[in-house]
Amino acid sequence: MKSTTIAELQHKVEQHQVKGFLADTEAAALYAAALSVSGQGPCLEIGSYCGKSTIFIGSACKQRNSVLFAVDHHRGSEEHQPGEEYHDIDLLDDSGIALDSLPIFRKNIELFDLNDTVVPVVANSDVAVKAWQTPLALAFIDGGHSHQRSLADCLTWSHHVQSGGILAIHDIFTAPEDGGQGPYLGLQAVLERGQFDWRETIDSLAILVRR
Ligand code: SAH
Ligand code: MG
């Protein structure tokens, strides 16, 4: 298979104006992280939205003949709801009230030829984790950002990362004035448990490696 470079991917993402919340630097770091470990097992993300992070992690998985489980209920986080700061009117469903990012997500997965790599899990994260058994090469946490939700996602999903695997957490802001503290609290809680080493932080993306 012809390997896709990160520059080609980013160009296509920009060309098609894929909606999402991921800086170029963070996308490149996620892609590199997934390339480095996805030969060892499947990857998983919490919080796909319209598929931006899915495209980068998924394209790396595709090159390694791995899979990416993409968990999202597709009803949006608190900040995506009508009247809130990150609401996007294009994502309203037929009712005109509820959010549904699944149609655009599917379109993007097809556009990037990832149907045979990405496994959409349309569910609440805490329901999906209840029955989860598969060891993960990489888990990317970018779902609900409340303190409670971030903590739960970081602690429950990190448990499934295999030895040598990567836990990546998005929206890490060490100062409250820069952003919500949920993901940062989740990161600290994972480090306190002593099973992960911090490797690097790229903009707001923290990369940890399991011992
Ligand atoms: N990773 C995406 C952005 C994710 S935005 C990107 O690269 O653009 C956060 C997403 O988390 C939203 O789509 C929302 O529907 C989802 N989400 C929020 N809480 C969730 C929960 N409890 N379970 C599953 N998904 C959740
Ligand atoms: Mg995010």
PDB file of C-alpha atoms and ligand atoms in Angstrom:
ATOM      1  CA  MET A   1       0.000   0.000   0.000  1.00  0.00           C
ATOM      2  CA  LYS A   2       1.242   3.470  -0.838  1.00  0.00           C
ATOM      3  CA  SER A   3       1.932   5.213   2.442  1.00  0.00           C
ATOM      4  CA  THR A   4       0.255   8.541   3.057  1.00  0.00           C
ATOM      5  CA  THR A   5       2.443  11.323   4.402  1.00  0.00           C
ATOM      6  CA  ILE A   6       1.224  13.612   7.151  1.00  0.00           C
ATOM      7  CA  ALA A   7       1.526  16.582   4.761  1.00  0.00           C
ATOM      8  CA  GLU A   8      -0.796  14.892   2.233  1.00  0.00           C
ATOM      9  CA  LEU A   9      -3.302  14.100   4.966  1.00  0.00           C
ATOM     10  CA  GLN A  10      -3.289  17.612   6.345  1.00  0.00           C
ATOM     11  CA  HIS A  11      -3.659  19.067   2.884  1.00  0.00           C
ATOM     12  CA  LYS A  12      -6.722  16.920   2.208  1.00  0.00           C
ATOM     13  CA  VAL A  13      -8.246  17.700   5.611  1.00  0.00           C
ATOM     14  CA  GLU A  14      -7.866  21.399   4.878  1.00  0.00           C
ATOM     15  CA  GLN A  15      -9.087  21.089   1.300  1.00  0.00           C
ATOM     16  CA  HIS A  16     -12.317  19.438   2.477  1.00  0.00           C
ATOM     17  CA  GLN A  17     -12.631  21.709   5.510  1.00  0.00           C
ATOM     18  CA  VAL A  18     -13.074  18.809   7.899  1.00  0.00           C
ATOM     19  CA  LYS A  19     -14.662  20.230  11.023  1.00  0.00           C
ATOM     20  CA  GLY A  20     -12.941  19.600  14.320  1.00  0.00           C
ATOM     21  CA  PHE A  21     -10.809  20.631  17.215  1.00  0.00           C
ATOM     22  CA  LEU A  22      -7.227  19.564  16.640  1.00  0.00           C
ATOM     23  CA  ALA A  23      -4.212  21.738  15.810  1.00  0.00           C
ATOM     24  CA  ASP A  24      -1.878  20.649  12.980  1.00  0.00           C
ATOM     25  CA  THR A  25       0.929  20.004  15.475  1.00  0.00           C
ATOM     26  CA  GLU A  26      -1.364  17.795  17.556  1.00  0.00           C
ATOM     27  CA  ALA A  27      -2.651  15.946  14.500  1.00  0.00           C
ATOM     28  CA  ALA A  28       0.918  15.203  13.410  1.00  0.00           C
ATOM     29  CA  ALA A  29       1.837  13.985  16.899  1.00  0.00           C
ATOM     30  CA  LEU A  30      -1.218  11.704  17.073  1.00  0.00           C
ATOM     31  CA  TYR A  31      -0.430  10.298  13.642  1.00  0.00           C
ATOM     32  CA  ALA A  32       3.195   9.593  14.635  1.00  0.00           C
ATOM     33  CA  ALA A  33       2.132   8.045  17.947  1.00  0.00           C
ATOM     34  CA  ALA A  34      -0.371   5.758  16.233  1.00  0.00           C
ATOM     35  CA  LEU A  35       2.158   4.775  13.565  1.00  0.00           C
ATOM     36  CA  SER A  36       4.675   3.849  16.260  1.00  0.00           C
ATOM     37  CA  VAL A  37       2.430   1.507  18.273  1.00  0.00           C
ATOM     38  CA  SER A  38      -0.567   0.385  16.196  1.00  0.00           C
ATOM     39  CA  GLY A  39       1.369  -2.604  14.838  1.00  0.00           C
ATOM     40  CA  GLN A  40       1.019  -4.012  18.387  1.00  0.00           C
ATOM     41  CA  GLY A  41      -2.765  -3.804  18.675  1.00  0.00           C
ATOM     42  CA  PRO A  42      -5.914  -1.783  18.011  1.00  0.00           C
ATOM     43  CA  CYS A  43      -6.297   1.903  18.843  1.00  0.00           C
ATOM     44  CA  LEU A  44      -9.316   3.620  20.390  1.00  0.00           C
ATOM     45  CA  GLU A  45     -10.515   7.189  20.651  1.00  0.00           C
ATOM     46  CA  ILE A  46     -13.144   8.736  22.882  1.00  0.00           C
ATOM     47  CA  GLY A  47     -14.695  11.737  21.150  1.00  0.00           C
ATOM     48  CA  SER A  48     -14.661  11.585  17.352  1.00  0.00           C
ATOM     49  CA  TYR A  49     -17.016  14.487  16.550  1.00  0.00           C
ATOM     50  CA  CYS A  50     -16.789  14.862  12.738  1.00  0.00           C
ATOM     51  CA  GLY A  51     -13.790  12.573  12.463  1.00  0.00           C
ATOM     52  CA  LYS A  52     -10.787  14.887  12.394  1.00  0.00           C
ATOM     53  CA  SER A  53      -8.718  12.981  14.969  1.00  0.00           C
ATOM     54  CA  THR A  54     -10.186   9.753  13.563  1.00  0.00           C
ATOM     55  CA  ILE A  55      -8.658  10.542  10.152  1.00  0.00           C
ATOM     56  CA  PHE A  56      -5.148  10.976  11.573  1.00  0.00           C
ATOM     57  CA  ILE A  57      -5.146   8.014  13.962  1.00  0.00           C
ATOM     58  CA  GLY A  58      -7.100   5.894  11.467  1.00  0.00           C
ATOM     59  CA  SER A  59      -4.744   6.579   8.556  1.00  0.00           C
ATOM     60  CA  ALA A  60      -1.813   5.467  10.713  1.00  0.00           C
ATOM     61  CA  CYS A  61      -3.729   2.320  11.749  1.00  0.00           C
ATOM     62  CA  LYS A  62      -4.487   1.599   8.101  1.00  0.00           C
ATOM     63  CA  GLN A  63      -0.783   1.617   7.259  1.00  0.00           C
ATOM     64  CA  ARG A  64      -0.152  -0.883  10.052  1.00  0.00           C
ATOM     65  CA  ASN A  65      -3.160  -3.042   9.144  1.00  0.00           C
ATOM     66  CA  SER A  66      -4.644  -2.223  12.546  1.00  0.00           C
ATOM     67  CA  VAL A  67      -8.082  -0.897  13.527  1.00  0.00           C
ATOM     68  CA  LEU A  68      -9.382   2.167  15.339  1.00  0.00           C
ATOM     69  CA  PHE A  69     -12.462   1.993  17.554  1.00  0.00           C
ATOM     70  CA  ALA A  70     -14.063   5.437  17.397  1.00  0.00           C
ATOM     71  CA  VAL A  71     -16.347   5.942  20.413  1.00  0.00           C
ATOM     72  CA  ASP A  72     -18.818   8.852  20.409  1.00  0.00           C
ATOM     73  CA  HIS A  73     -22.558   9.107  21.088  1.00  0.00           C
ATOM     74  CA  HIS A  74     -22.479  11.841  18.408  1.00  0.00           C
ATOM     75  CA  ARG A  75     -24.838  14.075  20.397  1.00  0.00           C
ATOM     76  CA  GLY A  76     -22.095  16.576  21.162  1.00  0.00           C
ATOM     77  CA  SER A  77     -20.551  17.775  24.396  1.00  0.00           C
ATOM     78  CA  GLU A  78     -22.065  20.527  26.549  1.00  0.00           C
ATOM     79  CA  GLU A  79     -20.221  23.257  24.620  1.00  0.00           C
ATOM     80  CA  HIS A  80     -21.656  22.042  21.267  1.00  0.00           C
ATOM     81  CA  GLN A  81     -25.314  22.380  22.249  1.00  0.00           C
ATOM     82  CA  PRO A  82     -27.495  25.156  20.739  1.00  0.00           C
ATOM     83  CA  GLY A  83     -26.670  28.484  22.341  1.00  0.00           C
ATOM     84  CA  GLU A  84     -23.254  27.323  23.562  1.00  0.00           C
ATOM     85  CA  GLU A  85     -19.853  28.586  22.416  1.00  0.00           C
ATOM     86  CA  TYR A  86     -18.951  25.771  20.001  1.00  0.00           C
ATOM     87  CA  HIS A  87     -22.382  25.113  18.521  1.00  0.00           C
ATOM     88  CA  ASP A  88     -22.343  24.416  14.773  1.00  0.00           C
ATOM     89  CA  ILE A  89     -25.725  24.729  13.100  1.00  0.00           C
ATOM     90  CA  ASP A  90     -24.654  22.284  10.327  1.00  0.00           C
ATOM     91  CA  LEU A  91     -24.777  19.471  12.910  1.00  0.00           C
ATOM     92  CA  LEU A  92     -28.430  19.809  13.905  1.00  0.00           C
ATOM     93  CA  ASP A  93     -30.508  16.737  13.039  1.00  0.00           C
ATOM     94  CA  ASP A  94     -33.954  16.774  11.383  1.00  0.00           C
ATOM     95  CA  SER A  95     -35.652  17.710  14.645  1.00  0.00           C
ATOM     96  CA  GLY A  96     -33.733  20.994  14.519  1.00  0.00           C
ATOM     97  CA  ILE A  97     -33.031  20.634  18.233  1.00  0.00           C
ATOM     98  CA  ALA A  98     -30.667  17.719  18.739  1.00  0.00           C
ATOM     99  CA  LEU A  99     -27.099  17.452  17.520  1.00  0.00           C
ATOM    100  CA  ASP A 100     -25.970  14.575  15.330  1.00  0.00           C
ATOM    101  CA  SER A 101     -22.363  14.476  14.115  1.00  0.00           C
ATOM    102  CA  LEU A 102     -22.667  10.889  12.807  1.00  0.00           C
ATOM    103  CA  PRO A 103     -23.673  11.746   9.188  1.00  0.00           C
ATOM    104  CA  ILE A 104     -20.677  14.074   8.685  1.00  0.00           C
ATOM    105  CA  PHE A 105     -18.414  11.630  10.541  1.00  0.00           C
ATOM    106  CA  ARG A 106     -19.418   8.820   8.154  1.00  0.00           C
ATOM    107  CA  LYS A 107     -18.909  11.027   5.132  1.00  0.00           C
ATOM    108  CA  ASN A 108     -15.389  11.896   6.282  1.00  0.00           C
ATOM    109  CA  ILE A 109     -14.460   8.283   7.052  1.00  0.00           C
ATOM    110  CA  GLU A 110     -15.532   7.343   3.525  1.00  0.00           C
ATOM    111  CA  LEU A 111     -13.753  10.319   2.001  1.00  0.00           C
ATOM    112  CA  PHE A 112     -10.488   9.171   3.595  1.00  0.00           C
ATOM    113  CA  ASP A 113     -11.101   5.553   2.649  1.00  0.00           C
ATOM    114  CA  LEU A 114     -11.174   4.354   6.250  1.00  0.00           C
ATOM    115  CA  ASN A 115     -14.276   2.147   6.206  1.00  0.00           C
ATOM    116  CA  ASP A 116     -12.147  -0.959   6.619  1.00  0.00           C
ATOM    117  CA  THR A 117     -10.078   0.545   9.410  1.00  0.00           C
ATOM    118  CA  VAL A 118     -12.431   2.524  11.640  1.00  0.00           C
ATOM    119  CA  VAL A 119     -15.053   0.815  13.806  1.00  0.00           C
ATOM    120  CA  PRO A 120     -17.594   3.429  14.909  1.00  0.00           C
ATOM    121  CA  VAL A 121     -18.952   2.766  18.384  1.00  0.00           C
ATOM    122  CA  VAL A 122     -21.997   5.007  18.723  1.00  0.00           C
ATOM    123  CA  ALA A 123     -22.294   4.961  22.477  1.00  0.00           C
ATOM    124  CA  ASN A 124     -21.681   6.739  25.692  1.00  0.00           C
ATOM    125  CA  SER A 125     -18.093   6.199  26.760  1.00  0.00           C
ATOM    126  CA  ASP A 126     -18.996   4.739  30.158  1.00  0.00           C
ATOM    127  CA  VAL A 127     -21.335   2.213  28.542  1.00  0.00           C
ATOM    128  CA  ALA A 128     -18.680   1.129  26.028  1.00  0.00           C
ATOM    129  CA  VAL A 129     -16.025   0.700  28.715  1.00  0.00           C
ATOM    130  CA  LYS A 130     -18.253  -1.520  30.857  1.00  0.00           C
ATOM    131  CA  ALA A 131     -17.769  -4.512  28.576  1.00  0.00           C
ATOM    132  CA  TRP A 132     -14.358  -3.620  27.147  1.00  0.00           C
ATOM    133  CA  GLN A 133     -11.782  -6.448  27.191  1.00  0.00           C
ATOM    134  CA  THR A 134      -9.363  -5.780  24.346  1.00  0.00           C
ATOM    135  CA  PRO A 135      -5.872  -4.489  25.190  1.00  0.00           C
ATOM    136  CA  LEU A 136      -5.142  -1.255  23.329  1.00  0.00           C
ATOM    137  CA  ALA A 137      -1.968  -0.039  21.642  1.00  0.00           C
ATOM    138  CA  LEU A 138      -3.196   3.560  21.950  1.00  0.00           C
ATOM    139  CA  ALA A 139      -6.115   5.325  23.623  1.00  0.00           C
ATOM    140  CA  PHE A 140      -6.884   8.942  22.770  1.00  0.00           C
ATOM    141  CA  ILE A 141      -9.136  10.735  25.269  1.00  0.00           C
ATOM    142  CA  ASP A 142     -11.102  13.691  23.845  1.00  0.00           C
ATOM    143  CA  GLY A 143     -14.736  13.156  24.893  1.00  0.00           C
ATOM    144  CA  GLY A 144     -16.706  15.091  27.512  1.00  0.00           C
ATOM    145  CA  HIS A 145     -14.520  17.646  29.298  1.00  0.00           C
ATOM    146  CA  SER A 146     -16.284  18.048  32.662  1.00  0.00           C
ATOM    147  CA  HIS A 147     -14.098  17.179  35.651  1.00  0.00           C
ATOM    148  CA  GLN A 148     -16.111  14.049  36.365  1.00  0.00           C
ATOM    149  CA  ARG A 149     -16.218  12.854  32.733  1.00  0.00           C
ATOM    150  CA  SER A 150     -12.525  13.521  32.016  1.00  0.00           C
ATOM    151  CA  LEU A 151     -11.428  11.772  35.190  1.00  0.00           C
ATOM    152  CA  ALA A 152     -13.620   8.752  34.467  1.00  0.00           C
ATOM    153  CA  ASP A 153     -12.456   8.471  30.843  1.00  0.00           C
ATOM    154  CA  CYS A 154      -8.762   8.830  31.705  1.00  0.00           C
ATOM    155  CA  LEU A 155      -8.881   6.323  34.554  1.00  0.00           C
ATOM    156  CA  THR A 156     -11.146   3.685  33.003  1.00  0.00           C
ATOM    157  CA  TRP A 157      -9.655   3.639  29.503  1.00  0.00           C
ATOM    158  CA  SER A 158      -6.003   3.912  30.618  1.00  0.00           C
ATOM    159  CA  HIS A 159      -6.586   0.609  32.368  1.00  0.00           C
ATOM    160  CA  HIS A 160      -6.917  -1.040  28.918  1.00  0.00           C
ATOM    161  CA  VAL A 161      -3.693   0.343  27.444  1.00  0.00           C
ATOM    162  CA  GLN A 162      -1.163  -2.435  27.089  1.00  0.00           C
ATOM    163  CA  SER A 163       2.424  -2.302  28.303  1.00  0.00           C
ATOM    164  CA  GLY A 164       4.430  -0.032  25.976  1.00  0.00           C
ATOM    165  CA  GLY A 165       1.167   1.454  24.655  1.00  0.00           C
ATOM    166  CA  ILE A 166       0.250   5.128  24.526  1.00  0.00           C
ATOM    167  CA  LEU A 167      -2.353   7.169  26.375  1.00  0.00           C
ATOM    168  CA  ALA A 168      -2.937  10.526  24.665  1.00  0.00           C
ATOM    169  CA  ILE A 169      -5.080  13.161  26.381  1.00  0.00           C
ATOM    170  CA  HIS A 170      -6.315  16.272  24.595  1.00  0.00           C
ATOM    171  CA  ASP A 171      -7.032  19.770  25.962  1.00  0.00           C
ATOM    172  CA  ILE A 172      -4.459  19.821  28.729  1.00  0.00           C
ATOM    173  CA  PHE A 173      -4.330  23.320  30.213  1.00  0.00           C
ATOM    174  CA  THR A 174      -2.201  23.735  33.306  1.00  0.00           C
ATOM    175  CA  ALA A 175      -3.645  27.194  34.049  1.00  0.00           C
ATOM    176  CA  PRO A 176      -7.429  27.572  34.547  1.00  0.00           C
ATOM    177  CA  GLU A 177      -7.430  30.854  32.570  1.00  0.00           C
ATOM    178  CA  ASP A 178      -6.261  28.930  29.471  1.00  0.00           C
ATOM    179  CA  GLY A 179      -9.024  26.313  29.537  1.00  0.00           C
ATOM    180  CA  GLY A 180     -11.093  23.788  31.510  1.00  0.00           C
ATOM    181  CA  GLN A 181      -9.222  21.687  34.052  1.00  0.00           C
ATOM    182  CA  GLY A 182     -10.997  18.345  33.519  1.00  0.00           C
ATOM    183  CA  PRO A 183      -8.447  16.729  31.187  1.00  0.00           C
ATOM    184  CA  TYR A 184      -5.540  18.065  33.302  1.00  0.00           C
ATOM    185  CA  LEU A 185      -7.075  16.506  36.415  1.00  0.00           C
ATOM    186  CA  GLY A 186      -7.458  13.260  34.480  1.00  0.00           C
ATOM    187  CA  LEU A 187      -3.802  13.368  33.438  1.00  0.00           C
ATOM    188  CA  GLN A 188      -2.653  13.946  37.021  1.00  0.00           C
ATOM    189  CA  ALA A 189      -4.852  11.127  38.325  1.00  0.00           C
ATOM    190  CA  VAL A 190      -3.364   8.705  35.775  1.00  0.00           C
ATOM    191  CA  LEU A 191       0.219   9.745  36.635  1.00  0.00           C
ATOM    192  CA  GLU A 192      -0.490   9.363  40.364  1.00  0.00           C
ATOM    193  CA  ARG A 193      -1.418   5.733  39.812  1.00  0.00           C
ATOM    194  CA  GLY A 194       2.170   5.156  38.724  1.00  0.00           C
ATOM    195  CA  GLN A 195       1.657   2.964  35.673  1.00  0.00           C
ATOM    196  CA  PHE A 196       2.396   5.602  33.017  1.00  0.00           C
ATOM    197  CA  ASP A 197       5.360   7.841  32.235  1.00  0.00           C
ATOM    198  CA  TRP A 198       4.830  11.259  30.718  1.00  0.00           C
ATOM    199  CA  ARG A 199       6.652  11.488  27.379  1.00  0.00           C
ATOM    200  CA  GLU A 200       5.791  14.888  25.909  1.00  0.00           C
ATOM    201  CA  THR A 201       3.111  17.531  25.518  1.00  0.00           C
ATOM    202  CA  ILE A 202       2.460  18.998  22.065  1.00  0.00           C
ATOM    203  CA  ASP A 203       0.364  22.139  22.410  1.00  0.00           C
ATOM    204  CA  SER A 204      -2.548  20.765  24.460  1.00  0.00           C
ATOM    205  CA  LEU A 205      -1.910  17.083  23.689  1.00  0.00           C
ATOM    206  CA  ALA A 206      -0.213  15.018  26.410  1.00  0.00           C
ATOM    207  CA  ILE A 207       1.416  11.724  25.458  1.00  0.00           C
ATOM    208  CA  LEU A 208       1.978   9.095  28.146  1.00  0.00           C
ATOM    209  CA  VAL A 209       3.508   5.645  27.800  1.00  0.00           C
ATOM    210  CA  ARG A 210       2.523   2.630  29.855  1.00  0.00           C
ATOM    211  CA  ARG A 211       5.377   0.847  31.666  1.00  0.00           C
TER     212      ARG A 211
HETATM  213  N1  SAH B   1     -11.587  14.507  18.492  1.00  0.00           N
HETATM  214  C1  SAH B   1     -12.479  15.424  17.817  1.00  0.00           C
HETATM  215  C2  SAH B   1     -13.197  16.397  18.741  1.00  0.00           C
HETATM  216  C3  SAH B   1     -14.034  15.741  19.795  1.00  0.00           C
HETATM  217  S1  SAH B   1     -15.213  16.864  20.501  1.00  0.00           S
HETATM  218  C4  SAH B   1     -11.702  16.172  16.732  1.00  0.00           C
HETATM  219  O1  SAH B   1     -10.565  15.801  16.413  1.00  0.00           O
HETATM  220  O2  SAH B   1     -12.249  17.114  16.167  1.00  0.00           O
HETATM  221  C5  SAH B   1     -15.864  15.891  21.787  1.00  0.00           C
HETATM  222  C6  SAH B   1     -16.782  14.761  21.351  1.00  0.00           C
HETATM  223  O3  SAH B   1     -17.002  13.948  22.491  1.00  0.00           O
HETATM  224  C7  SAH B   1     -18.161  15.184  20.849  1.00  0.00           C
HETATM  225  O4  SAH B   1     -18.364  14.723  19.542  1.00  0.00           O
HETATM  226  C8  SAH B   1     -19.147  14.523  21.829  1.00  0.00           C
HETATM  227  O5  SAH B   1     -20.315  13.982  21.208  1.00  0.00           O
HETATM  228  C9  SAH B   1     -18.311  13.423  22.429  1.00  0.00           C
HETATM  229  N2  SAH B   1     -18.705  13.036  23.780  1.00  0.00           N
HETATM  230  C10 SAH B   1     -18.915  13.853  24.845  1.00  0.00           C
HETATM  231  N3  SAH B   1     -19.245  13.145  25.937  1.00  0.00           N
HETATM  232  C11 SAH B   1     -19.258  11.837  25.560  1.00  0.00           C
HETATM  233  C12 SAH B   1     -19.546  10.613  26.252  1.00  0.00           C
HETATM  234  N4  SAH B   1     -19.870  10.611  27.554  1.00  0.00           N
HETATM  235  N5  SAH B   1     -19.483   9.461  25.547  1.00  0.00           N
HETATM  236  C13 SAH B   1     -19.159   9.468  24.230  1.00  0.00           C
HETATM  237  N6  SAH B   1     -18.858  10.579  23.531  1.00  0.00           N
HETATM  238  C14 SAH B   1     -18.917  11.771  24.189  1.00  0.00           C
HETATM  239 MG    MG B   2     -10.309  18.250  22.287  1.00  0.00          MG
END
